[in-house]
Amino acid sequence: MKGIGASQTVWSILNDDHNEKIILSSQSQHTIHGEPLTPALMLRDITFDSISFRYPTRPNVLVLDNLILRVPGGKVLAICGSSGSGKSTIGQLLLRFYEPQSGQIRIGNIPIKDMPLHWLRSNIGTVPQEPVLFSSSIYDNIAYGYPTVIENVPETVLKNKVMEAANTANASGFIEQLPEKYNTKVGERGTMLSGGQKQRVALSRAILRDPSILVLDEATSALDAQSEYLVQEALEKIMVNRTVIIIAHRLSTIIKADQIAVLDKGRIGEQGTYAELMNIENGLFRNLVATQTMVDVDLEE
């Protein structure tokens, strides 16, 4: 069910109402609260200020309880916690798939509810655990990440950008080995590709958007060790000069994050660097790491 939810999330991004689109090439002509709409605006701190949220289908379950969280602009913040703690909900609220019942989310000093919806989402790249691929070619799946409808980019320019994105995402290697290369059909939901290959195609698409903010929702948790290494290596290359929110499952992958926030009962229980949190005796993060380590050992045995 989680994969289906992630798929619906990505489909919603890709099928935004065209009536809300703003000409990206002339963003500076549009202002909000007196400031020009530019990608630089999106690199400011993200603040979740006293956010409380319940899903409409589960009104009796309080998922986030007066949550207070600051995501430093241009830095990498990892969010972890037990299953069902609300980690993925934070990303969905940032993308405005839902509205909180109380509280406010701001980028800089501007509430995201005041931002044009398509413009907000066009500046946020997402890579879910189960990537959504169209039953088309690898090229088409990657190219969909670029707003050609808005910018009317020449096909030759787009082709070069697609190949650059695939190279950055560590996808060009396996693509070039395929008989039809970028014209290879991926099949329904990408069934002709392995999990790691699908993830790298999805990552290529996100890179092509060149977003100011990147949300990685357990992007490597379902991959084998080799695929995880390739995807993780690609992620480290593209996380530079962006605000990155990692919804973490494998805690070993977030050691290098600038900050780690631990969700506990709908609130941030701890926040700090990996070293700082590991030094907290009987701390939430330290206990999560210990528990996951024991599970990994049991699986290996």
PDB file of C-alpha atoms in Angstrom:
ATOM      1  CA  MET A   1       0.000   0.000   0.000  1.00  0.00           C
ATOM      2  CA  LYS A   2       2.866   2.358   0.725  1.00  0.00           C
ATOM      3  CA  GLY A   3       4.168   1.997  -2.831  1.00  0.00           C
ATOM      4  CA  ILE A   4       0.698   2.791  -4.192  1.00  0.00           C
ATOM      5  CA  GLY A   5       0.518   5.918  -2.062  1.00  0.00           C
ATOM      6  CA  ALA A   6       3.914   7.063  -3.288  1.00  0.00           C
ATOM      7  CA  SER A   7       2.840   6.400  -6.861  1.00  0.00           C
ATOM      8  CA  GLN A   8      -0.258   8.540  -6.444  1.00  0.00           C
ATOM      9  CA  THR A   9       1.907  11.291  -5.017  1.00  0.00           C
ATOM     10  CA  VAL A  10       4.207  11.364  -8.039  1.00  0.00           C
ATOM     11  CA  TRP A  11       1.296  11.142 -10.472  1.00  0.00           C
ATOM     12  CA  SER A  12      -0.218  14.189  -8.794  1.00  0.00           C
ATOM     13  CA  ILE A  13       3.003  16.138  -9.299  1.00  0.00           C
ATOM     14  CA  LEU A  14       3.257  15.190 -12.959  1.00  0.00           C
ATOM     15  CA  ASN A  15      -0.387  16.011 -13.671  1.00  0.00           C
ATOM     16  CA  ASP A  16      -0.702  19.452 -12.087  1.00  0.00           C
ATOM     17  CA  ASP A  17      -3.437  21.696 -13.422  1.00  0.00           C
ATOM     18  CA  HIS A  18      -2.004  23.518 -16.442  1.00  0.00           C
ATOM     19  CA  ASN A  19      -4.061  26.565 -15.515  1.00  0.00           C
ATOM     20  CA  GLU A  20      -1.804  27.120 -12.515  1.00  0.00           C
ATOM     21  CA  LYS A  21       1.452  27.064 -14.470  1.00  0.00           C
ATOM     22  CA  ILE A  22       3.691  30.108 -14.387  1.00  0.00           C
ATOM     23  CA  ILE A  23       6.177  30.761 -17.175  1.00  0.00           C
ATOM     24  CA  LEU A  24       9.389  29.582 -15.541  1.00  0.00           C
ATOM     25  CA  SER A  25      11.607  31.554 -17.880  1.00  0.00           C
ATOM     26  CA  SER A  26      10.115  34.777 -16.498  1.00  0.00           C
ATOM     27  CA  GLN A  27       9.761  33.886 -12.818  1.00  0.00           C
ATOM     28  CA  SER A  28      11.375  37.152 -11.780  1.00  0.00           C
ATOM     29  CA  GLN A  29       8.336  38.995 -13.191  1.00  0.00           C
ATOM     30  CA  HIS A  30       6.135  37.369 -10.554  1.00  0.00           C
ATOM     31  CA  THR A  31       6.302  38.305  -6.921  1.00  0.00           C
ATOM     32  CA  ILE A  32       4.907  36.999  -3.679  1.00  0.00           C
ATOM     33  CA  HIS A  33       4.826  39.111  -0.550  1.00  0.00           C
ATOM     34  CA  GLY A  34       6.917  41.609  -2.493  1.00  0.00           C
ATOM     35  CA  GLU A  35       9.656  39.098  -3.374  1.00  0.00           C
ATOM     36  CA  PRO A  36      10.422  37.695  -6.855  1.00  0.00           C
ATOM     37  CA  LEU A  37       9.577  34.051  -7.470  1.00  0.00           C
ATOM     38  CA  THR A  38      13.014  32.570  -8.099  1.00  0.00           C
ATOM     39  CA  PRO A  39      14.663  29.229  -7.229  1.00  0.00           C
ATOM     40  CA  ALA A  40      16.827  31.118  -4.712  1.00  0.00           C
ATOM     41  CA  LEU A  41      13.702  31.815  -2.679  1.00  0.00           C
ATOM     42  CA  MET A  42      13.212  28.067  -2.240  1.00  0.00           C
ATOM     43  CA  LEU A  43      16.702  27.626  -0.769  1.00  0.00           C
ATOM     44  CA  ARG A  44      15.754  29.387   2.446  1.00  0.00           C
ATOM     45  CA  ASP A  45      15.010  27.564   5.687  1.00  0.00           C
ATOM     46  CA  ILE A  46      11.840  25.471   5.711  1.00  0.00           C
ATOM     47  CA  THR A  47       9.862  25.837   8.929  1.00  0.00           C
ATOM     48  CA  PHE A  48       7.114  23.527  10.152  1.00  0.00           C
ATOM     49  CA  ASP A  49       5.527  25.699  12.820  1.00  0.00           C
ATOM     50  CA  SER A  50       3.218  23.930  15.303  1.00  0.00           C
ATOM     51  CA  ILE A  51       1.839  21.518  12.693  1.00  0.00           C
ATOM     52  CA  SER A  52      -0.979  19.178  13.691  1.00  0.00           C
ATOM     53  CA  PHE A  53      -2.413  16.795  11.132  1.00  0.00           C
ATOM     54  CA  ARG A  54      -4.894  13.959  10.753  1.00  0.00           C
ATOM     55  CA  TYR A  55      -5.573  12.156   7.481  1.00  0.00           C
ATOM     56  CA  PRO A  56      -9.161  12.668   6.254  1.00  0.00           C
ATOM     57  CA  THR A  57      -9.637   8.896   6.101  1.00  0.00           C
ATOM     58  CA  ARG A  58      -8.413   8.483   9.689  1.00  0.00           C
ATOM     59  CA  PRO A  59      -9.787  11.495  11.575  1.00  0.00           C
ATOM     60  CA  ASN A  60      -9.325   9.822  14.948  1.00  0.00           C
ATOM     61  CA  VAL A  61      -5.571   9.319  14.489  1.00  0.00           C
ATOM     62  CA  LEU A  62      -3.345  12.308  15.257  1.00  0.00           C
ATOM     63  CA  VAL A  63      -0.331  11.801  12.974  1.00  0.00           C
ATOM     64  CA  LEU A  64       1.549  15.025  13.733  1.00  0.00           C
ATOM     65  CA  ASP A  65       1.029  16.709  17.082  1.00  0.00           C
ATOM     66  CA  ASN A  66       2.089  20.359  17.251  1.00  0.00           C
ATOM     67  CA  LEU A  67       5.219  19.492  15.250  1.00  0.00           C
ATOM     68  CA  ILE A  68       8.005  22.073  15.253  1.00  0.00           C
ATOM     69  CA  LEU A  69      10.813  21.464  12.761  1.00  0.00           C
ATOM     70  CA  ARG A  70      13.332  23.640  10.943  1.00  0.00           C
ATOM     71  CA  VAL A  71      15.035  22.371   7.796  1.00  0.00           C
ATOM     72  CA  PRO A  72      18.178  24.470   7.158  1.00  0.00           C
ATOM     73  CA  GLY A  73      18.243  25.895   3.636  1.00  0.00           C
ATOM     74  CA  GLY A  74      20.833  24.281   1.372  1.00  0.00           C
ATOM     75  CA  LYS A  75      21.503  21.492   3.887  1.00  0.00           C
ATOM     76  CA  VAL A  76      20.596  17.812   4.227  1.00  0.00           C
ATOM     77  CA  LEU A  77      18.090  16.879   6.925  1.00  0.00           C
ATOM     78  CA  ALA A  78      17.229  13.232   7.538  1.00  0.00           C
ATOM     79  CA  ILE A  79      13.977  12.340   9.285  1.00  0.00           C
ATOM     80  CA  CYS A  80      13.692   8.968  10.968  1.00  0.00           C
ATOM     81  CA  GLY A  81      11.401   7.247  13.408  1.00  0.00           C
ATOM     82  CA  SER A  82       9.462   4.063  13.934  1.00  0.00           C
ATOM     83  CA  SER A  83       7.040   2.775  11.299  1.00  0.00           C
ATOM     84  CA  GLY A  84       3.901   4.896  11.184  1.00  0.00           C
ATOM     85  CA  SER A  85       5.501   7.822  12.991  1.00  0.00           C
ATOM     86  CA  GLY A  86       4.524  10.301  10.252  1.00  0.00           C
ATOM     87  CA  LYS A  87       7.818  10.597   8.367  1.00  0.00           C
ATOM     88  CA  SER A  88       6.308  10.503   4.886  1.00  0.00           C
ATOM     89  CA  THR A  89       3.506  12.836   5.955  1.00  0.00           C
ATOM     90  CA  ILE A  90       6.002  15.673   6.325  1.00  0.00           C
ATOM     91  CA  GLY A  91       6.940  15.440   2.649  1.00  0.00           C
ATOM     92  CA  GLN A  92       3.291  15.250   1.585  1.00  0.00           C
ATOM     93  CA  LEU A  93       2.450  18.388   3.553  1.00  0.00           C
ATOM     94  CA  LEU A  94       5.398  20.245   2.032  1.00  0.00           C
ATOM     95  CA  LEU A  95       4.072  19.373  -1.434  1.00  0.00           C
ATOM     96  CA  ARG A  96       0.590  20.414  -0.302  1.00  0.00           C
ATOM     97  CA  PHE A  97      -1.105  17.141  -1.073  1.00  0.00           C
ATOM     98  CA  TYR A  98      -2.791  17.761   2.257  1.00  0.00           C
ATOM     99  CA  GLU A  99      -3.296  20.834   4.427  1.00  0.00           C
ATOM    100  CA  PRO A 100      -2.538  20.698   8.160  1.00  0.00           C
ATOM    101  CA  GLN A 101      -5.445  21.197  10.551  1.00  0.00           C
ATOM    102  CA  SER A 102      -3.357  23.740  12.441  1.00  0.00           C
ATOM    103  CA  GLY A 103       0.024  25.420  12.164  1.00  0.00           C
ATOM    104  CA  GLN A 104       1.920  26.826   9.211  1.00  0.00           C
ATOM    105  CA  ILE A 105       4.682  25.712   6.833  1.00  0.00           C
ATOM    106  CA  ARG A 106       6.973  28.458   5.567  1.00  0.00           C
ATOM    107  CA  ILE A 107       9.908  28.725   3.198  1.00  0.00           C
ATOM    108  CA  GLY A 108      11.831  31.706   4.426  1.00  0.00           C
ATOM    109  CA  ASN A 109       9.091  33.968   5.763  1.00  0.00           C
ATOM    110  CA  ILE A 110       6.547  33.012   3.113  1.00  0.00           C
ATOM    111  CA  PRO A 111       3.760  30.512   3.921  1.00  0.00           C
ATOM    112  CA  ILE A 112       3.687  27.819   1.251  1.00  0.00           C
ATOM    113  CA  LYS A 113      -0.107  28.099   1.060  1.00  0.00           C
ATOM    114  CA  ASP A 114       0.439  31.560  -0.449  1.00  0.00           C
ATOM    115  CA  MET A 115       2.712  30.223  -3.199  1.00  0.00           C
ATOM    116  CA  PRO A 116       1.281  29.218  -6.598  1.00  0.00           C
ATOM    117  CA  LEU A 117       0.795  25.471  -6.274  1.00  0.00           C
ATOM    118  CA  HIS A 118       2.408  24.457  -9.554  1.00  0.00           C
ATOM    119  CA  TRP A 119       5.366  26.753  -8.951  1.00  0.00           C
ATOM    120  CA  LEU A 120       5.888  25.273  -5.478  1.00  0.00           C
ATOM    121  CA  ARG A 121       5.834  21.706  -6.788  1.00  0.00           C
ATOM    122  CA  SER A 122       7.969  22.506  -9.833  1.00  0.00           C
ATOM    123  CA  ASN A 123      10.759  23.501  -7.449  1.00  0.00           C
ATOM    124  CA  ILE A 124      10.535  20.313  -5.372  1.00  0.00           C
ATOM    125  CA  GLY A 125      11.920  17.048  -6.740  1.00  0.00           C
ATOM    126  CA  THR A 126      10.749  13.752  -5.252  1.00  0.00           C
ATOM    127  CA  VAL A 127      12.184  10.249  -5.387  1.00  0.00           C
ATOM    128  CA  PRO A 128       9.834   7.750  -3.693  1.00  0.00           C
ATOM    129  CA  GLN A 129      10.597   4.229  -2.526  1.00  0.00           C
ATOM    130  CA  GLU A 130       8.574   2.791  -5.424  1.00  0.00           C
ATOM    131  CA  PRO A 131       9.209   5.010  -8.468  1.00  0.00           C
ATOM    132  CA  VAL A 132       6.453   5.635 -10.989  1.00  0.00           C
ATOM    133  CA  LEU A 133       7.467   4.868 -14.573  1.00  0.00           C
ATOM    134  CA  PHE A 134       5.318   5.213 -17.673  1.00  0.00           C
ATOM    135  CA  SER A 135       4.872   2.351 -20.132  1.00  0.00           C
ATOM    136  CA  SER A 136       7.129   4.141 -22.586  1.00  0.00           C
ATOM    137  CA  SER A 137      10.833   4.505 -23.342  1.00  0.00           C
ATOM    138  CA  ILE A 138      13.562   5.289 -20.828  1.00  0.00           C
ATOM    139  CA  TYR A 139      14.092   8.580 -22.651  1.00  0.00           C
ATOM    140  CA  ASP A 140      10.446   9.605 -22.309  1.00  0.00           C
ATOM    141  CA  ASN A 141      10.405   8.663 -18.641  1.00  0.00           C
ATOM    142  CA  ILE A 142      13.401  10.867 -17.899  1.00  0.00           C
ATOM    143  CA  ALA A 143      12.376  13.719 -20.213  1.00  0.00           C
ATOM    144  CA  TYR A 144       9.005  14.044 -18.481  1.00  0.00           C
ATOM    145  CA  GLY A 145      10.880  15.701 -15.645  1.00  0.00           C
ATOM    146  CA  TYR A 146      11.683  18.703 -17.811  1.00  0.00           C
ATOM    147  CA  PRO A 147       9.036  21.425 -18.353  1.00  0.00           C
ATOM    148  CA  THR A 148       9.197  21.501 -22.157  1.00  0.00           C
ATOM    149  CA  VAL A 149       5.572  22.627 -22.345  1.00  0.00           C
ATOM    150  CA  ILE A 150       6.543  25.713 -20.390  1.00  0.00           C
ATOM    151  CA  GLU A 151       9.941  26.522 -21.842  1.00  0.00           C
ATOM    152  CA  ASN A 152       9.592  25.029 -25.344  1.00  0.00           C
ATOM    153  CA  VAL A 153      13.127  23.641 -25.234  1.00  0.00           C
ATOM    154  CA  PRO A 154      14.524  22.359 -28.576  1.00  0.00           C
ATOM    155  CA  GLU A 155      14.648  18.554 -28.770  1.00  0.00           C
ATOM    156  CA  THR A 156      18.424  18.523 -29.292  1.00  0.00           C
ATOM    157  CA  VAL A 157      18.958  20.540 -26.119  1.00  0.00           C
ATOM    158  CA  LEU A 158      16.569  18.325 -24.169  1.00  0.00           C
ATOM    159  CA  LYS A 159      18.316  15.166 -25.408  1.00  0.00           C
ATOM    160  CA  ASN A 160      21.650  16.417 -24.076  1.00  0.00           C
ATOM    161  CA  LYS A 161      20.064  17.333 -20.757  1.00  0.00           C
ATOM    162  CA  VAL A 162      18.450  13.890 -20.473  1.00  0.00           C
ATOM    163  CA  MET A 163      21.805  12.184 -21.051  1.00  0.00           C
ATOM    164  CA  GLU A 164      23.546  14.467 -18.559  1.00  0.00           C
ATOM    165  CA  ALA A 165      20.898  13.699 -15.937  1.00  0.00           C
ATOM    166  CA  ALA A 166      21.215   9.951 -16.556  1.00  0.00           C
ATOM    167  CA  ASN A 167      24.977  10.174 -16.209  1.00  0.00           C
ATOM    168  CA  THR A 168      24.691  12.058 -12.917  1.00  0.00           C
ATOM    169  CA  ALA A 169      22.202   9.473 -11.639  1.00  0.00           C
ATOM    170  CA  ASN A 170      24.553   6.576 -12.471  1.00  0.00           C
ATOM    171  CA  ALA A 171      21.952   5.374 -14.987  1.00  0.00           C
ATOM    172  CA  SER A 172      23.818   5.910 -18.266  1.00  0.00           C
ATOM    173  CA  GLY A 173      25.983   2.814 -17.736  1.00  0.00           C
ATOM    174  CA  PHE A 174      23.160   0.273 -17.817  1.00  0.00           C
ATOM    175  CA  ILE A 175      21.159   2.276 -20.388  1.00  0.00           C
ATOM    176  CA  GLU A 176      24.004   2.252 -22.915  1.00  0.00           C
ATOM    177  CA  GLN A 177      24.297  -1.540 -22.547  1.00  0.00           C
ATOM    178  CA  LEU A 178      20.681  -2.078 -23.620  1.00  0.00           C
ATOM    179  CA  PRO A 179      20.122  -2.917 -27.324  1.00  0.00           C
ATOM    180  CA  GLU A 180      17.867   0.104 -27.860  1.00  0.00           C
ATOM    181  CA  LYS A 181      19.572   2.257 -25.237  1.00  0.00           C
ATOM    182  CA  TYR A 182      17.385   5.273 -24.354  1.00  0.00           C
ATOM    183  CA  ASN A 183      14.625   4.027 -26.675  1.00  0.00           C
ATOM    184  CA  THR A 184      14.189   0.862 -24.589  1.00  0.00           C
ATOM    185  CA  LYS A 185      10.584   0.348 -23.462  1.00  0.00           C
ATOM    186  CA  VAL A 186      10.373  -0.068 -19.695  1.00  0.00           C
ATOM    187  CA  GLY A 187       7.066  -1.978 -19.647  1.00  0.00           C
ATOM    188  CA  GLU A 188       4.028  -1.401 -17.454  1.00  0.00           C
ATOM    189  CA  ARG A 189       5.207   0.261 -14.218  1.00  0.00           C
ATOM    190  CA  GLY A 190       8.791  -0.335 -15.329  1.00  0.00           C
ATOM    191  CA  THR A 191       8.584  -4.125 -15.078  1.00  0.00           C
ATOM    192  CA  MET A 192      11.370  -4.589 -17.641  1.00  0.00           C
ATOM    193  CA  LEU A 193      13.869  -2.919 -15.303  1.00  0.00           C
ATOM    194  CA  SER A 194      15.304  -4.002 -11.964  1.00  0.00           C
ATOM    195  CA  GLY A 195      14.519  -2.081  -8.787  1.00  0.00           C
ATOM    196  CA  GLY A 196      17.849  -0.295  -8.862  1.00  0.00           C
ATOM    197  CA  GLN A 197      17.484   0.600 -12.537  1.00  0.00           C
ATOM    198  CA  LYS A 198      13.976   1.996 -11.999  1.00  0.00           C
ATOM    199  CA  GLN A 199      15.199   4.065  -9.091  1.00  0.00           C
ATOM    200  CA  ARG A 200      18.033   5.540 -11.149  1.00  0.00           C
ATOM    201  CA  VAL A 201      15.654   6.425 -13.993  1.00  0.00           C
ATOM    202  CA  ALA A 202      13.372   8.153 -11.480  1.00  0.00           C
ATOM    203  CA  LEU A 203      16.375   9.927 -10.008  1.00  0.00           C
ATOM    204  CA  SER A 204      17.393  11.059 -13.505  1.00  0.00           C
ATOM    205  CA  ARG A 205      13.947  12.571 -13.927  1.00  0.00           C
ATOM    206  CA  ALA A 206      14.246  14.417 -10.619  1.00  0.00           C
ATOM    207  CA  ILE A 207      17.704  15.716 -11.549  1.00  0.00           C
ATOM    208  CA  LEU A 208      16.355  17.020 -14.857  1.00  0.00           C
ATOM    209  CA  ARG A 209      13.901  19.208 -12.954  1.00  0.00           C
ATOM    210  CA  ASP A 210      16.901  20.810 -11.214  1.00  0.00           C
ATOM    211  CA  PRO A 211      14.824  21.415  -8.079  1.00  0.00           C
ATOM    212  CA  SER A 212      15.839  23.676  -5.220  1.00  0.00           C
ATOM    213  CA  ILE A 213      14.355  21.159  -2.771  1.00  0.00           C
ATOM    214  CA  LEU A 214      14.720  17.380  -3.003  1.00  0.00           C
ATOM    215  CA  VAL A 215      12.564  14.963  -0.994  1.00  0.00           C
ATOM    216  CA  LEU A 216      13.866  11.390  -0.873  1.00  0.00           C
ATOM    217  CA  ASP A 217      11.220   9.133   0.638  1.00  0.00           C
ATOM    218  CA  GLU A 218      13.113   5.970   1.615  1.00  0.00           C
ATOM    219  CA  ALA A 219      14.609   6.013  -1.873  1.00  0.00           C
ATOM    220  CA  THR A 220      17.070   3.163  -1.287  1.00  0.00           C
ATOM    221  CA  SER A 221      15.322   1.007   1.324  1.00  0.00           C
ATOM    222  CA  ALA A 222      14.073  -1.623  -1.154  1.00  0.00           C
ATOM    223  CA  LEU A 223      17.343  -2.029  -3.066  1.00  0.00           C
ATOM    224  CA  ASP A 224      20.071  -4.646  -2.866  1.00  0.00           C
ATOM    225  CA  ALA A 225      23.498  -3.562  -1.629  1.00  0.00           C
ATOM    226  CA  GLN A 226      25.031  -2.918  -5.071  1.00  0.00           C
ATOM    227  CA  SER A 227      22.032  -0.938  -6.348  1.00  0.00           C
ATOM    228  CA  GLU A 228      21.874   1.014  -3.104  1.00  0.00           C
ATOM    229  CA  TYR A 229      25.538   1.948  -3.468  1.00  0.00           C
ATOM    230  CA  LEU A 230      25.031   3.254  -7.022  1.00  0.00           C
ATOM    231  CA  VAL A 231      21.917   5.241  -6.092  1.00  0.00           C
ATOM    232  CA  GLN A 232      23.497   6.589  -2.909  1.00  0.00           C
ATOM    233  CA  GLU A 233      26.587   7.666  -4.849  1.00  0.00           C
ATOM    234  CA  ALA A 234      24.360   9.498  -7.336  1.00  0.00           C
ATOM    235  CA  LEU A 235      22.392  11.150  -4.547  1.00  0.00           C
ATOM    236  CA  GLU A 236      25.530  12.514  -2.935  1.00  0.00           C
ATOM    237  CA  LYS A 237      26.424  14.211  -6.216  1.00  0.00           C
ATOM    238  CA  ILE A 238      23.093  15.977  -6.613  1.00  0.00           C
ATOM    239  CA  MET A 239      22.454  16.952  -2.988  1.00  0.00           C
ATOM    240  CA  VAL A 240      25.014  19.760  -3.203  1.00  0.00           C
ATOM    241  CA  ASN A 241      23.521  23.281  -3.146  1.00  0.00           C
ATOM    242  CA  ARG A 242      19.994  22.019  -2.526  1.00  0.00           C
ATOM    243  CA  THR A 243      17.768  21.644   0.483  1.00  0.00           C
ATOM    244  CA  VAL A 244      17.345  17.897   0.929  1.00  0.00           C
ATOM    245  CA  ILE A 245      14.869  16.058   3.141  1.00  0.00           C
ATOM    246  CA  ILE A 246      15.602  12.344   3.487  1.00  0.00           C
ATOM    247  CA  ILE A 247      12.822  10.148   4.853  1.00  0.00           C
ATOM    248  CA  ALA A 248      15.117   7.495   6.264  1.00  0.00           C
ATOM    249  CA  HIS A 249      14.587   3.774   6.707  1.00  0.00           C
ATOM    250  CA  ARG A 250      18.106   2.385   6.559  1.00  0.00           C
ATOM    251  CA  LEU A 251      19.812   4.502   9.196  1.00  0.00           C
ATOM    252  CA  SER A 252      23.249   3.602   7.860  1.00  0.00           C
ATOM    253  CA  THR A 253      22.551   5.800   4.812  1.00  0.00           C
ATOM    254  CA  ILE A 254      22.120   9.053   6.764  1.00  0.00           C
ATOM    255  CA  ILE A 255      25.419   9.224   8.640  1.00  0.00           C
ATOM    256  CA  LYS A 256      26.562  12.122   6.443  1.00  0.00           C
ATOM    257  CA  ALA A 257      23.377  14.187   6.851  1.00  0.00           C
ATOM    258  CA  ASP A 258      23.925  17.682   8.240  1.00  0.00           C
ATOM    259  CA  GLN A 259      21.080  17.135  10.708  1.00  0.00           C
ATOM    260  CA  ILE A 260      18.949  14.188  11.790  1.00  0.00           C
ATOM    261  CA  ALA A 261      15.488  14.632  13.295  1.00  0.00           C
ATOM    262  CA  VAL A 262      13.781  11.785  15.152  1.00  0.00           C
ATOM    263  CA  LEU A 263       9.985  11.661  15.049  1.00  0.00           C
ATOM    264  CA  ASP A 264       8.327  10.321  18.164  1.00  0.00           C
ATOM    265  CA  LYS A 265       4.568  10.354  18.735  1.00  0.00           C
ATOM    266  CA  GLY A 266       4.010  13.053  16.147  1.00  0.00           C
ATOM    267  CA  ARG A 267       6.703  15.387  17.443  1.00  0.00           C
ATOM    268  CA  ILE A 268      10.442  15.847  17.052  1.00  0.00           C
ATOM    269  CA  GLY A 269      11.950  13.945  19.948  1.00  0.00           C
ATOM    270  CA  GLU A 270      15.595  14.609  19.080  1.00  0.00           C
ATOM    271  CA  GLN A 271      17.535  16.598  16.502  1.00  0.00           C
ATOM    272  CA  GLY A 272      21.263  16.882  15.889  1.00  0.00           C
ATOM    273  CA  THR A 273      24.159  15.373  13.979  1.00  0.00           C
ATOM    274  CA  TYR A 274      24.699  11.617  13.815  1.00  0.00           C
ATOM    275  CA  ALA A 275      27.514  11.847  16.358  1.00  0.00           C
ATOM    276  CA  GLU A 276      25.518  14.054  18.714  1.00  0.00           C
ATOM    277  CA  LEU A 277      22.502  11.755  18.709  1.00  0.00           C
ATOM    278  CA  MET A 278      24.602   8.623  19.141  1.00  0.00           C
ATOM    279  CA  ASN A 279      26.119  10.177  22.263  1.00  0.00           C
ATOM    280  CA  ILE A 280      22.738  10.499  23.988  1.00  0.00           C
ATOM    281  CA  GLU A 281      22.516   7.691  26.519  1.00  0.00           C
ATOM    282  CA  ASN A 282      19.345   5.657  25.894  1.00  0.00           C
ATOM    283  CA  GLY A 283      18.333   8.230  23.267  1.00  0.00           C
ATOM    284  CA  LEU A 284      15.650   7.679  20.651  1.00  0.00           C
ATOM    285  CA  PHE A 285      18.041   7.628  17.709  1.00  0.00           C
ATOM    286  CA  ARG A 286      20.607   5.487  19.455  1.00  0.00           C
ATOM    287  CA  ASN A 287      17.909   2.936  20.291  1.00  0.00           C
ATOM    288  CA  LEU A 288      16.649   2.945  16.685  1.00  0.00           C
ATOM    289  CA  VAL A 289      20.168   2.240  15.422  1.00  0.00           C
ATOM    290  CA  ALA A 290      20.635  -0.555  17.958  1.00  0.00           C
ATOM    291  CA  THR A 291      17.307  -2.145  17.029  1.00  0.00           C
ATOM    292  CA  GLN A 292      18.003  -1.977  13.302  1.00  0.00           C
ATOM    293  CA  THR A 293      21.484  -3.405  13.785  1.00  0.00           C
ATOM    294  CA  MET A 294      20.054  -6.401  15.641  1.00  0.00           C
ATOM    295  CA  VAL A 295      17.469  -6.982  12.887  1.00  0.00           C
ATOM    296  CA  ASP A 296      20.163  -6.816  10.194  1.00  0.00           C
ATOM    297  CA  VAL A 297      22.293  -9.344  12.084  1.00  0.00           C
ATOM    298  CA  ASP A 298      19.323 -11.712  12.434  1.00  0.00           C
ATOM    299  CA  LEU A 299      18.592 -11.470   8.698  1.00  0.00           C
ATOM    300  CA  GLU A 300      22.204 -12.263   7.824  1.00  0.00           C
ATOM    301  CA  GLU A 301      22.158 -15.317  10.064  1.00  0.00           C
TER     302      GLU A 301
END
